[in-house]
Structures are given as structure tokens and as C-alpha cells.
PDB file of C-alpha atoms in Angstrom:
ATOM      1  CA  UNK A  13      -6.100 -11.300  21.281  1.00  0.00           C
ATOM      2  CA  UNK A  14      -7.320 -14.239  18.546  1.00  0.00           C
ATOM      3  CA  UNK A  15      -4.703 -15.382  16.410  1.00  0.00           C
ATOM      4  CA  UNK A  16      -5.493 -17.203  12.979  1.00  0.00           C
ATOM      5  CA  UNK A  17      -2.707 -19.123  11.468  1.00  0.00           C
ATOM      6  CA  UNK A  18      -4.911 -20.405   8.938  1.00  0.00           C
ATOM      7  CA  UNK A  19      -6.534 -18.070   5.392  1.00  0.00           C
ATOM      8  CA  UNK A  20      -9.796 -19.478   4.958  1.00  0.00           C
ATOM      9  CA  UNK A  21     -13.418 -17.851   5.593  1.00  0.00           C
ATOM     10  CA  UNK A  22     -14.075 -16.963   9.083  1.00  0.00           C
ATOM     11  CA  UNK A  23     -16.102 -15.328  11.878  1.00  0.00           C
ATOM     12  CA  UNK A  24     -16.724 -14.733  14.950  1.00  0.00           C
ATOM     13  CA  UNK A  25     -18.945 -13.435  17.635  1.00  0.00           C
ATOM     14  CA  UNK A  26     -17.084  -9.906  17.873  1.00  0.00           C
ATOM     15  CA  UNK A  27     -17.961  -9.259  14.600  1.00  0.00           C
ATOM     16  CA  UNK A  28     -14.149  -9.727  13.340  1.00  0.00           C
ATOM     17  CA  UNK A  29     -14.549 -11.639   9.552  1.00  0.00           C
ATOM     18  CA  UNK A  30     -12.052 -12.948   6.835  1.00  0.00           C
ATOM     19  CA  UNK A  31     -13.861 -13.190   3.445  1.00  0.00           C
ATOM     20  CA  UNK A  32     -11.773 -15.638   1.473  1.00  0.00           C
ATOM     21  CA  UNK A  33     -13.121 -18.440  -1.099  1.00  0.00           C
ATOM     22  CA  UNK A  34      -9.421 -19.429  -2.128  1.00  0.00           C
ATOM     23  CA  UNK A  35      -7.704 -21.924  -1.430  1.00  0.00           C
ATOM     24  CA  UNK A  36      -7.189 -22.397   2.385  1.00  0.00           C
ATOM     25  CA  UNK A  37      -3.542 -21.984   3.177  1.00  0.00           C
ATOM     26  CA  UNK A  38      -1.496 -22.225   6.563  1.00  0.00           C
ATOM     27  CA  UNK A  39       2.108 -21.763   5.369  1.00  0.00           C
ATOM     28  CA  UNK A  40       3.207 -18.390   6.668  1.00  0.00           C
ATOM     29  CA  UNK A  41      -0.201 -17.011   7.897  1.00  0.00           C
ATOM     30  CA  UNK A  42      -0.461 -15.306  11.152  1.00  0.00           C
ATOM     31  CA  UNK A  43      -3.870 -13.113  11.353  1.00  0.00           C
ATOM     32  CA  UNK A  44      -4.148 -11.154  14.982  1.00  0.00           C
ATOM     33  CA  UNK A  45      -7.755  -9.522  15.732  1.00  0.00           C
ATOM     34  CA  UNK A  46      -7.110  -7.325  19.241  1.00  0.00           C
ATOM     35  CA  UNK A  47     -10.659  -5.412  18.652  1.00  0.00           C
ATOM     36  CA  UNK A  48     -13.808  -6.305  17.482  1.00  0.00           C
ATOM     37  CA  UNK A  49     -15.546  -5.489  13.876  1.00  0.00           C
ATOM     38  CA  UNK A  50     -12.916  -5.742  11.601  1.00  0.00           C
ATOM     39  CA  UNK A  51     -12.701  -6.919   8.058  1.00  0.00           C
ATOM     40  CA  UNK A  52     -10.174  -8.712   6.364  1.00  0.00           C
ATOM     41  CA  UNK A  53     -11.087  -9.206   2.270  1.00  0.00           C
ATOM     42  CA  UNK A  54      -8.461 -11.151  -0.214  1.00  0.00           C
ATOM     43  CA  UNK A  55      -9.220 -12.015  -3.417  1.00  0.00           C
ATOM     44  CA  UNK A  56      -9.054 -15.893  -3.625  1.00  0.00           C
ATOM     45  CA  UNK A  57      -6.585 -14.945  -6.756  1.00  0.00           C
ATOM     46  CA  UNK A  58      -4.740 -13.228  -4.368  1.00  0.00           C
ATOM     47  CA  UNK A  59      -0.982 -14.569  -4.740  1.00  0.00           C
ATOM     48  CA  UNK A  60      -0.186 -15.013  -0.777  1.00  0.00           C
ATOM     49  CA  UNK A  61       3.454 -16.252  -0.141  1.00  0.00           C
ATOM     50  CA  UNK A  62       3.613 -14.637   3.589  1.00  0.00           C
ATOM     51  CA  UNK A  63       1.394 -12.617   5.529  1.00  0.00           C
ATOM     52  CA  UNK A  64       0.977 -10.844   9.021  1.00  0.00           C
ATOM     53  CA  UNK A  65      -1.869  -8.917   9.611  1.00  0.00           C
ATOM     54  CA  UNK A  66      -2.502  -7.219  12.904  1.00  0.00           C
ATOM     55  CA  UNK A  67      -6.107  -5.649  13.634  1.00  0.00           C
ATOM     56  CA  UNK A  68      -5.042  -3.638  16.922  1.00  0.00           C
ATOM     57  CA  UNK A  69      -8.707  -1.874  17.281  1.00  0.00           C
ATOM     58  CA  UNK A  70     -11.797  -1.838  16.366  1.00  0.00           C
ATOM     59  CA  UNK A  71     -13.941  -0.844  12.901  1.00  0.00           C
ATOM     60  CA  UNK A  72     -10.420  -1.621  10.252  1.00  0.00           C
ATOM     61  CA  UNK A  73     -10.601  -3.188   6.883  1.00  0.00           C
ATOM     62  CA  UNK A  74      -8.346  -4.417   4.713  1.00  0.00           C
ATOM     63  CA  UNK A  75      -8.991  -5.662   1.292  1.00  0.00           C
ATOM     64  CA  UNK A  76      -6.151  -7.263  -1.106  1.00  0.00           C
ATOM     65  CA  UNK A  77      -6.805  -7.841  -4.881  1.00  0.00           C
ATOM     66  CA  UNK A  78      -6.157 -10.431  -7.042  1.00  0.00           C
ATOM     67  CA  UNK A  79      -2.761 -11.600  -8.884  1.00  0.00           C
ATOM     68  CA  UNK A  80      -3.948 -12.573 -12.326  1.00  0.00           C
ATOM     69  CA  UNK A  81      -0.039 -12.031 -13.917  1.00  0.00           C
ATOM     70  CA  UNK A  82       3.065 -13.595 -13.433  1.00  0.00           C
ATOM     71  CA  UNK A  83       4.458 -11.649 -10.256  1.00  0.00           C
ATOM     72  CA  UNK A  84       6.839 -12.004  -7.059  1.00  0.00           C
ATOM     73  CA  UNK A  85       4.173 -13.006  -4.845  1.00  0.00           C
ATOM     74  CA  UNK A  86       2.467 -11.034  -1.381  1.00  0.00           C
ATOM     75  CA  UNK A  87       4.717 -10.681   1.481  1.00  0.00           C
ATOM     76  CA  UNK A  88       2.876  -8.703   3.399  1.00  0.00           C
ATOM     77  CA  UNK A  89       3.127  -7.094   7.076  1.00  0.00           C
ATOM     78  CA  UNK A  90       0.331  -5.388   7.678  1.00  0.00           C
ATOM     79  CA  UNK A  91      -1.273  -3.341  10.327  1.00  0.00           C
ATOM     80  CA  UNK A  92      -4.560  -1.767  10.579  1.00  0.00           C
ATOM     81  CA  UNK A  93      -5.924   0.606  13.341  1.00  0.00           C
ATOM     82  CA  UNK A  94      -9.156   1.918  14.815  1.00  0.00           C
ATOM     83  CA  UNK A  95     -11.588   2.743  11.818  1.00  0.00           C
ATOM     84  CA  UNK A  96      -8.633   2.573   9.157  1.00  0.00           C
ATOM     85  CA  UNK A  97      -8.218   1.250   5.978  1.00  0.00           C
ATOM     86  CA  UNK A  98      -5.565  -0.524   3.697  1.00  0.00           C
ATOM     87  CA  UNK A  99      -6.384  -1.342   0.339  1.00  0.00           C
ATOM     88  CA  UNK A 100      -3.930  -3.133  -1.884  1.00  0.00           C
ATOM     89  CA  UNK A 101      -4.897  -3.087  -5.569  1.00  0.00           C
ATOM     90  CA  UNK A 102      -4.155  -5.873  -7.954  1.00  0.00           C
ATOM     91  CA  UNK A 103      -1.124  -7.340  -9.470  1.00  0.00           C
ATOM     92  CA  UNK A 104       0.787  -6.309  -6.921  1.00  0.00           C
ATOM     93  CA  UNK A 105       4.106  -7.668  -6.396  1.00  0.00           C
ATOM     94  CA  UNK A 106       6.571  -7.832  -2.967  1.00  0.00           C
ATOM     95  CA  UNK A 107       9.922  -9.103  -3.415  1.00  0.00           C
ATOM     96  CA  UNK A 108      10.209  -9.228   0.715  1.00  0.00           C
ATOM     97  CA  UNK A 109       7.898  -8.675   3.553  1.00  0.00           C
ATOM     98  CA  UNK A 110       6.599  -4.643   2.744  1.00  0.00           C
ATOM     99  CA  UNK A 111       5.433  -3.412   6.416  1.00  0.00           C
ATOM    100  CA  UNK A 112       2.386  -0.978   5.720  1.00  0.00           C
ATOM    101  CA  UNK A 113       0.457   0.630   8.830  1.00  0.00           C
ATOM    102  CA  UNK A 114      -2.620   2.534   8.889  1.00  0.00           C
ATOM    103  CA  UNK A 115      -4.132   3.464  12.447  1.00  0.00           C
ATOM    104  CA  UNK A 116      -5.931   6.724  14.204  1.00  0.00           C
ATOM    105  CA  UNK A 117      -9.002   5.905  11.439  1.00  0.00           C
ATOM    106  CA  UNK A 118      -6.352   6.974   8.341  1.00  0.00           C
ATOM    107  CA  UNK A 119      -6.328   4.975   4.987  1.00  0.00           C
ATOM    108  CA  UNK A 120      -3.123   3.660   3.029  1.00  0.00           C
ATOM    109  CA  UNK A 121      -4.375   2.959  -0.641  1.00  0.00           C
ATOM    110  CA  UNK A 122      -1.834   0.753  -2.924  1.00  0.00           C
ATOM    111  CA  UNK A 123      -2.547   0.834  -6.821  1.00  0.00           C
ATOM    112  CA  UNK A 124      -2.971  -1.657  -9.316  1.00  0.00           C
ATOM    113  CA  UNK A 125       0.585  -3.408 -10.565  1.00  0.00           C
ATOM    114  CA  UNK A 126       2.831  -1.939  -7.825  1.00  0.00           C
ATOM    115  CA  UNK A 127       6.285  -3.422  -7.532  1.00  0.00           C
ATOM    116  CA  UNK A 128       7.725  -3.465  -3.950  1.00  0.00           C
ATOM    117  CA  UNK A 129      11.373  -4.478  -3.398  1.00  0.00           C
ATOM    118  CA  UNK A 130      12.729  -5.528   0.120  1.00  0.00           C
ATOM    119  CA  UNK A 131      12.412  -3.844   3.633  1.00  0.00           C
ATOM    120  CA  UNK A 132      10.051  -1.583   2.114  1.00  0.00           C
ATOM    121  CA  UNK A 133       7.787   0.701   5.038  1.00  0.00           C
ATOM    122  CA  UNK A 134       4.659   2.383   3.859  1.00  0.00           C
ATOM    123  CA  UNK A 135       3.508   4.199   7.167  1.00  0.00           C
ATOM    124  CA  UNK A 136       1.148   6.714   7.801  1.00  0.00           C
ATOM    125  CA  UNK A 137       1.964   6.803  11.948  1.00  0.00           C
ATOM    126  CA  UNK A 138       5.272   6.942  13.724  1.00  0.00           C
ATOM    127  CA  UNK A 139       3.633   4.828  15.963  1.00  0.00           C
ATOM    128  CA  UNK A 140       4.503   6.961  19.179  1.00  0.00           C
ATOM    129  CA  UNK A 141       3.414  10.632  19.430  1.00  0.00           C
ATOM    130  CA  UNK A 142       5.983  14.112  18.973  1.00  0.00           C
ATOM    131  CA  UNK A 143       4.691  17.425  20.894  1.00  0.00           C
ATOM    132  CA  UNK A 144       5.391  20.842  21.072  1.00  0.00           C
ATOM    133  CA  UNK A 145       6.296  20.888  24.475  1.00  0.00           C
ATOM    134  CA  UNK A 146       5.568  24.759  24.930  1.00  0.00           C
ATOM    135  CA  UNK A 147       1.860  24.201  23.500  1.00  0.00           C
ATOM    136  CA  UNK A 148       1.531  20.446  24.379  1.00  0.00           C
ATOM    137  CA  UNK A 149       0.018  20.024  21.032  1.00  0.00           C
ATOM    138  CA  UNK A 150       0.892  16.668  19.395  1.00  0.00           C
ATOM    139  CA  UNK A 151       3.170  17.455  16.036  1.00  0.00           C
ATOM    140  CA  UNK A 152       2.689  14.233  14.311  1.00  0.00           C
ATOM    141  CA  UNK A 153      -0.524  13.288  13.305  1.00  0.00           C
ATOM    142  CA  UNK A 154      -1.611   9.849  11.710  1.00  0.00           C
ATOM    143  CA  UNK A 155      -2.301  10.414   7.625  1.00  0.00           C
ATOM    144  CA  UNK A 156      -3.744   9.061   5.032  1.00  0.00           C
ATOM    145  CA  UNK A 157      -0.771   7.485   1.378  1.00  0.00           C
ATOM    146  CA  UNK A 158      -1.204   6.908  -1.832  1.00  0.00           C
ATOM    147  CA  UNK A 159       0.499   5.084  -3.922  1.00  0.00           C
ATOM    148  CA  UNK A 160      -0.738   4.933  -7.935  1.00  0.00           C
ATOM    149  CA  UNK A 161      -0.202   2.654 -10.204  1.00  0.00           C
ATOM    150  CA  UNK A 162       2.804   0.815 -11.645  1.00  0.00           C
ATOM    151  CA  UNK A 163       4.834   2.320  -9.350  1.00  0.00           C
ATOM    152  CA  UNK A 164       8.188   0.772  -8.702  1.00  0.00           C
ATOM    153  CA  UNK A 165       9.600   1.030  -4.817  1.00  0.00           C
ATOM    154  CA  UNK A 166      13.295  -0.149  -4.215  1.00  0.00           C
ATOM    155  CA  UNK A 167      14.995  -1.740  -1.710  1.00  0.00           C
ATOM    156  CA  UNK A 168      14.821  -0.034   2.042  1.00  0.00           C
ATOM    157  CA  UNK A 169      12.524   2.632   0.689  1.00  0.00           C
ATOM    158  CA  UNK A 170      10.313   3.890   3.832  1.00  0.00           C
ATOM    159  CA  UNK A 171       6.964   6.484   2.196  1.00  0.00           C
ATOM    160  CA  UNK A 172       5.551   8.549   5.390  1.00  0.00           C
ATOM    161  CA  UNK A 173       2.302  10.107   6.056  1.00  0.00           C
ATOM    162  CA  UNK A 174       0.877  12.318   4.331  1.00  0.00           C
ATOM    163  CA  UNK A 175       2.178  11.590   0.930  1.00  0.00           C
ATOM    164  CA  UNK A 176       0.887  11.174  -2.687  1.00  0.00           C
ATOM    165  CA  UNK A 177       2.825   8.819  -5.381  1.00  0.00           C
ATOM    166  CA  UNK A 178       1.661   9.077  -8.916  1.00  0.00           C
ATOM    167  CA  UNK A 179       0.820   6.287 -11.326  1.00  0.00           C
ATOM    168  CA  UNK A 180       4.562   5.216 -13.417  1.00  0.00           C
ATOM    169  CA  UNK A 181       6.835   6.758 -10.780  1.00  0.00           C
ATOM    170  CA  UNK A 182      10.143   5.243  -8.941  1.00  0.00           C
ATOM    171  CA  UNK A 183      11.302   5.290  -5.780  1.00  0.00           C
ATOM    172  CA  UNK A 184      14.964   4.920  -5.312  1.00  0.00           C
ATOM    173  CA  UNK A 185      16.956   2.457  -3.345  1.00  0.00           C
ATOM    174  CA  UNK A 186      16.854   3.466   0.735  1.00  0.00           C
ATOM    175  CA  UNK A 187      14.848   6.802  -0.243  1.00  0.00           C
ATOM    176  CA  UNK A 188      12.194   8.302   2.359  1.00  0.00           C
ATOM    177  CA  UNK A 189       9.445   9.761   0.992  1.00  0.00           C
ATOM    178  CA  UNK A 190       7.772  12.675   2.854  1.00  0.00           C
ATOM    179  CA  UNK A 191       6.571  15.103   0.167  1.00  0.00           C
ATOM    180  CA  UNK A 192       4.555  14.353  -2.902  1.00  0.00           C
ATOM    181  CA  UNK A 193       5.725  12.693  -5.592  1.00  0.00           C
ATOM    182  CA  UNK A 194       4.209  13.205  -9.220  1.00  0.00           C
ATOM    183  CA  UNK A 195       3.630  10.605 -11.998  1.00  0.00           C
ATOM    184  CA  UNK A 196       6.638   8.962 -14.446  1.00  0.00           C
ATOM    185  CA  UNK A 197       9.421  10.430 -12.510  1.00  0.00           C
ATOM    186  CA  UNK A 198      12.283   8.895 -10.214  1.00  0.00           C
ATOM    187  CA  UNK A 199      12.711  10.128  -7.282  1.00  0.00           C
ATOM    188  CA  UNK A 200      15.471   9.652  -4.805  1.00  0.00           C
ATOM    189  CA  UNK A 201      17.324  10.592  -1.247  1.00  0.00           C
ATOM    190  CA  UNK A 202      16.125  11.491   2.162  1.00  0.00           C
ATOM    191  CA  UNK A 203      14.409  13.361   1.867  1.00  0.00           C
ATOM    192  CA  UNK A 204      13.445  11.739  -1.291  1.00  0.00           C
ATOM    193  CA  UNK A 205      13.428  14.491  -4.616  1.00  0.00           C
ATOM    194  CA  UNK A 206      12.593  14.098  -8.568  1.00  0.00           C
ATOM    195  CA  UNK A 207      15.729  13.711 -10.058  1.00  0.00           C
ATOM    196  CA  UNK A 208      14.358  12.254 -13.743  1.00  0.00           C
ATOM    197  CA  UNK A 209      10.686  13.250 -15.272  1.00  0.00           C
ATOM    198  CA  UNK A 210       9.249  11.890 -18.238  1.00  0.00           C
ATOM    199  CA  UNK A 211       9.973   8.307 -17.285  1.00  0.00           C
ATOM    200  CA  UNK A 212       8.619   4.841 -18.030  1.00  0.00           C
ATOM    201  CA  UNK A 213      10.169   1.532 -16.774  1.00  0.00           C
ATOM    202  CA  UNK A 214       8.830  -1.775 -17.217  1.00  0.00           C
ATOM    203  CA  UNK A 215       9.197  -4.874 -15.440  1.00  0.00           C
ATOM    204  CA  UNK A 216      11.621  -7.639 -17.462  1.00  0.00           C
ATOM    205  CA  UNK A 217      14.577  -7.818 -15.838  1.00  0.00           C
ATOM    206  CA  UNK A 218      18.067  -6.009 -17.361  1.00  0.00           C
ATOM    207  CA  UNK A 219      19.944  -9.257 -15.534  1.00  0.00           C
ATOM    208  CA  UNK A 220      19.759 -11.700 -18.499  1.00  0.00           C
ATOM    209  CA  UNK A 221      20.573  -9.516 -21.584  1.00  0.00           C
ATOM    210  CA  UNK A 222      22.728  -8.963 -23.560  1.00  0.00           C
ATOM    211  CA  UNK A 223      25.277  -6.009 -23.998  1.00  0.00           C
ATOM    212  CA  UNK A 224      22.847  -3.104 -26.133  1.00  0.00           C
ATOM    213  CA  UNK A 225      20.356  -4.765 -26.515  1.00  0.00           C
ATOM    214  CA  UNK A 226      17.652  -2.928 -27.546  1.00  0.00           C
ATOM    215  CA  UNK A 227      14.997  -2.009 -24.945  1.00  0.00           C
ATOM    216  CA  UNK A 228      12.049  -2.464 -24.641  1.00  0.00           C
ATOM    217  CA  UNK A 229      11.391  -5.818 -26.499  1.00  0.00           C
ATOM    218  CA  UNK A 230       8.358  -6.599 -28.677  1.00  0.00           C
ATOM    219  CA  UNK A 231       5.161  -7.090 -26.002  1.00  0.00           C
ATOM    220  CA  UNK A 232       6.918  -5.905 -23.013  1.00  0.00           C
ATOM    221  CA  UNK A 233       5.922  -1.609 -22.917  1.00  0.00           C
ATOM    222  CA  UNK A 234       2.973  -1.226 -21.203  1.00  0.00           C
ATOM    223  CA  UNK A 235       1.797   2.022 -22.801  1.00  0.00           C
ATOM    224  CA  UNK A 236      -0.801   2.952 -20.214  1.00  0.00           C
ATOM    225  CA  UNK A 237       1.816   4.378 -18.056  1.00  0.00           C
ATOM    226  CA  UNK A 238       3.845   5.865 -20.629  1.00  0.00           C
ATOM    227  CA  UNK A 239       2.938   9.732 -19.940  1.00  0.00           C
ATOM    228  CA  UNK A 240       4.682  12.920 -19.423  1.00  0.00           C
ATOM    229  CA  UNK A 241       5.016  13.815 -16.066  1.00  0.00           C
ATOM    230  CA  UNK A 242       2.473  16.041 -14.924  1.00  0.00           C
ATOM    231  CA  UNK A 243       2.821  17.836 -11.472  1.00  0.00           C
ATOM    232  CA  UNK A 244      -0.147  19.952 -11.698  1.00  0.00           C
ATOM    233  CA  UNK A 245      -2.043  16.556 -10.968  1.00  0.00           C
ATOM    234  CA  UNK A 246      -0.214  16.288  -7.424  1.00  0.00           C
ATOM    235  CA  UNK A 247      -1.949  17.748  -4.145  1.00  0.00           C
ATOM    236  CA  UNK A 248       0.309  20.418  -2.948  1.00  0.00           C
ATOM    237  CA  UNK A 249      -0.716  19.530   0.303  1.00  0.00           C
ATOM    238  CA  UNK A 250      -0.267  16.222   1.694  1.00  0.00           C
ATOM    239  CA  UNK A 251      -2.960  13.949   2.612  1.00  0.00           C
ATOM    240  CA  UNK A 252      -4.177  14.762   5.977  1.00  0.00           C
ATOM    241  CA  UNK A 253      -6.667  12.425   8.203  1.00  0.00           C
ATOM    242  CA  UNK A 254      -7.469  12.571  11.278  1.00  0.00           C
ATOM    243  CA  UNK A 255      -9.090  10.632  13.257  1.00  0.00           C
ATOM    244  CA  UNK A 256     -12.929  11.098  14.281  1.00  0.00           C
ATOM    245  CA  UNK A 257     -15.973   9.679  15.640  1.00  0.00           C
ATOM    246  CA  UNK A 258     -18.290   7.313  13.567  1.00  0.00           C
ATOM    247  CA  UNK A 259     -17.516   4.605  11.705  1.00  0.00           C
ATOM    248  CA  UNK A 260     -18.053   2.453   8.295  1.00  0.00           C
ATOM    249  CA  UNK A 261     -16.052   3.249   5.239  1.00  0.00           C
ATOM    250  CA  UNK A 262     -18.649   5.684   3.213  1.00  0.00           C
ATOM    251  CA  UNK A 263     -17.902   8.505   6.318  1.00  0.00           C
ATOM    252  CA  UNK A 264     -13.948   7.763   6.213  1.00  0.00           C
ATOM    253  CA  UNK A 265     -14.727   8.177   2.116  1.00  0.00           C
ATOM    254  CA  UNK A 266     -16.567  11.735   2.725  1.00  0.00           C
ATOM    255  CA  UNK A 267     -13.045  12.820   4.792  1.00  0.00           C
ATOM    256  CA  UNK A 268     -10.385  11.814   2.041  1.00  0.00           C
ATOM    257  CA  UNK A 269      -9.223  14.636  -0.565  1.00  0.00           C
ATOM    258  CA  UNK A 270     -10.419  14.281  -4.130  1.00  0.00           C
ATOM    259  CA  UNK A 271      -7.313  11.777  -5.593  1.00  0.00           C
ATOM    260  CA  UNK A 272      -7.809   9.952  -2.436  1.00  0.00           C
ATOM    261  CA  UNK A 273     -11.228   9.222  -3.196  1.00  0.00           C
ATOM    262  CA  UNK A 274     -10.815   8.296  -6.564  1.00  0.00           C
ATOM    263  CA  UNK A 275      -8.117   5.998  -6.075  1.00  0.00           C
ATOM    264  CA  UNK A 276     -10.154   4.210  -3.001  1.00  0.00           C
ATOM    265  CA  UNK A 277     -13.537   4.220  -5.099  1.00  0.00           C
ATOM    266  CA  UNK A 278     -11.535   2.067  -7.986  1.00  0.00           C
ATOM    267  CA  UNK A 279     -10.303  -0.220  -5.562  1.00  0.00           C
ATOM    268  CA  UNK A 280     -13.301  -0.487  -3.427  1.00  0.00           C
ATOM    269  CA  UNK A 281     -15.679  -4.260  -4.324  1.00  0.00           C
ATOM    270  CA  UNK A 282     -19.035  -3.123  -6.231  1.00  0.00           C
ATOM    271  CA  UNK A 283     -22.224  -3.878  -3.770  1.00  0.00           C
TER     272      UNK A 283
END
């Protein structure tokens, strides 16, 4: 195993890369390559405050965005598997260290303006397998998350495989996602379930103000994510990737479901 402590450009002769023109930084950075052809890609606007990324096979990439607005800073475990894929969109913003795994060639896409709180696990494995014992059959299969945009995530929130969140939504304190979850709703318990639709929320804190006061202040809605919720937008089946032979990100693209797609081809660099 190599292990980087350092974010600046690299390669080596296993084909493992870090594309990075930012500034180099060593506080907090532990980078692990166990396999060979992997791709790390961060923005150099990229707001890094902590990071542990662990390549554990071969063929992964993982590309984080840019910070261009005032946020918490990315605290980031992350850990990416044979022929998987994390993207993490921009403006993102972790209050603690969010854990996020992708392996078995599955992709875990993370939209543009996302709000994580702390202790926060977005994981499409269980890391060890379930079976049937009367079939042998493995029950728990690796697959694919995504998460839209401006979607809030509280404190000791875990979202499993399988699972769509739509753009404006909220996840509530300690909730576990396993179902999907549609757009500008709250959603809470475990199993998590829409308790509120037809939401917005926005991020200036409630901390500092004054008893009714009014809400929101002048310049602080973001009316791109003010919508009715919509639920017919939602797969009604989850996300479901397996992994296969082949690699490079344009076959992994041909697997994913339609939102899937559309949410990794925004987030994707142009060529």
C-alpha cells in the first residue's frame, strides 16, 4: 500500500494519479492507493479541511468540486472500490468527517451545495456479505446513491444502497435512509419516512436571531430549490449496480438508471 500525506499533483508507475493544481497542503491529508489505476481529481478551489481517501482496488475515481461560497469546509472519509466512482459536486459543505464508500464497481454521486452535518455515512456496501443460507445466494449487493442538490443531512444520518435523494430535501437527525426519498421534503426515522412535503430551507443559521423574526431575510432564499415536491420524479426502484467486467467510466455510465446518469453527466469534467 502507498500512502500520500501530502495534496499536490502526483503519479506513479501503477498508473495511480492525483490531479490537483491547488495549493499543496499536508495538514490532515492521508491518501492510501492499495491497487493500481486509480484517479483522484479535486478542484484546486476545493475547500479541504481533512481528508482520508482509501483506493482499496483497482480502476476507482473520485473527483471533488470546487468551494466558490462561504461554507463549513471538506471533511471527508472516503473510500473507493474496484471500478467505482464517487463524485462530490460543488459547494459542498461537511460540518465533521462524512464517511462515503463506493466499492464492487458502484457509484455514489453527491450534488451541488449539499450540507452534511456530523457522523454522517453515505454507503452503498455493508462492507461484509448477507446470504440466503438455503440458496447460498448473497442478499446484499453493492449499489449505486444519489444525493441531489441542496440537500441538507443531519447529525448521525447513515443513507444505504440503493437509494435516491432529491434536490431541496432533509434528512433528519440519526435517520437511515433505505428507500427513496423525493425532492423538498423532510424525511425522518429508521427507517427514514416523509413526514413534511413542499419544503424549502436555507442555510443562515436560526442561532443568532431574534424572537419572530421574520424568515427568510432579504438575499438569503435561494429560489432554485423552492419547488413542490414531486414524487413522480423518484425511481420506484432503487438504484441497483452490480459489479461487472470492463472498465473506464463511459461503460459504468451505460449501467446507471436514467437520474443516475444525469446527475453523473453534470458532475462529470468536459474533455
Amino acid at each position: 500500500m502507498l500512502q500520500l500525506h501530502k495534496l499536490e499533483r502526483y503519479k506513479d508507475d501503477q498508473g495511480n494519479e492525483i490531479v490537483y493544481d491547488g495549493e499543496i497542503r499536508e495538514d490532515k491529508i492521508d491518501i492510501r492507493f492499495k491497487g493500481s489505476n486509480n484517479t483522484l481529481v479535486i478542484s484546486p478551489e476545493a475547500d479541504i479541511r481533512d481528508l482520508l481517501i482509501t483506493f482499496t482496488g483497482n480502476d476507482g475515481k473520485i473527483e471533488i468540486g470546487p468551494t466558490t461560497k462561504k461554507r463549513a469546509g471538506l471533511r471527508f472519509e472516503l473510500r473507493c472500490g474496484h471500478e467505482s466512482r464517487i463524485w462530490i459536486g460543488e459547494n459542498v459543505g461537511c460540518a465533521g468527517r462524512t464517511f462515503i464508500s463506493a466499492v464492487e464497481g458502484v457509484s455514489v454521486t453527491i450534488g451541488d451545495d449539499v450540507m452534511f452535518a456530523k457522523n454522517i455515512e453515505v454507503r452503498g456496501d455493508d462492507t461484509h456479505p448477507i446470504f440466503d443460507v438455503r440458496t447460498e445466494k448473497r442478499m446484499n449487493p453493492s449499489q449505486s446513491i444519489v444525493v441531489g442538490e441542496h440537500v441538507w443531512i443531519a447529525k448521525h444520518a447513515v443513507v444505504m444502497g440503493g437509494v435516491t435523494i432529491g434536490n431541496g430535501s432533509v434528512i433528519g437527525f440519526r435517520s437511515i435512509v433505505t428507500s427513496n426519498i423525493p425532492n423538498n421534503v423532510v424525511a425522518v426515522g429508521a427507517p427514514a419516512r416523509v413526514v413534511r412535503k413542499n419544503i424549502a430551507w436555507e442555510r443562515p443559521e436560526v442561532v443568532p436571531r431574534r424572537p419572530n423574526e421574520q424568515y427568510p431575510r432579504k438575499g438569503e432564499k435561494s429560489p432554485k430549490y423552492w419547488n413542490l415536491t414531486d414524487e413522480s420524479a423518484v425511481p420506484e426502484k432503487p438504484v441497483v449496480v452490480r459489479q461487472q467486467s470492463g472498465t473506464g467510466a463511459r461503460r459504468l455510465a451505460r449501467r446507471l438508471p436514467a437520474p443516475v446518469k444525469r446527475a453523473v453527466r453534470k458532475l462529470m469534467p468536459s474533455r
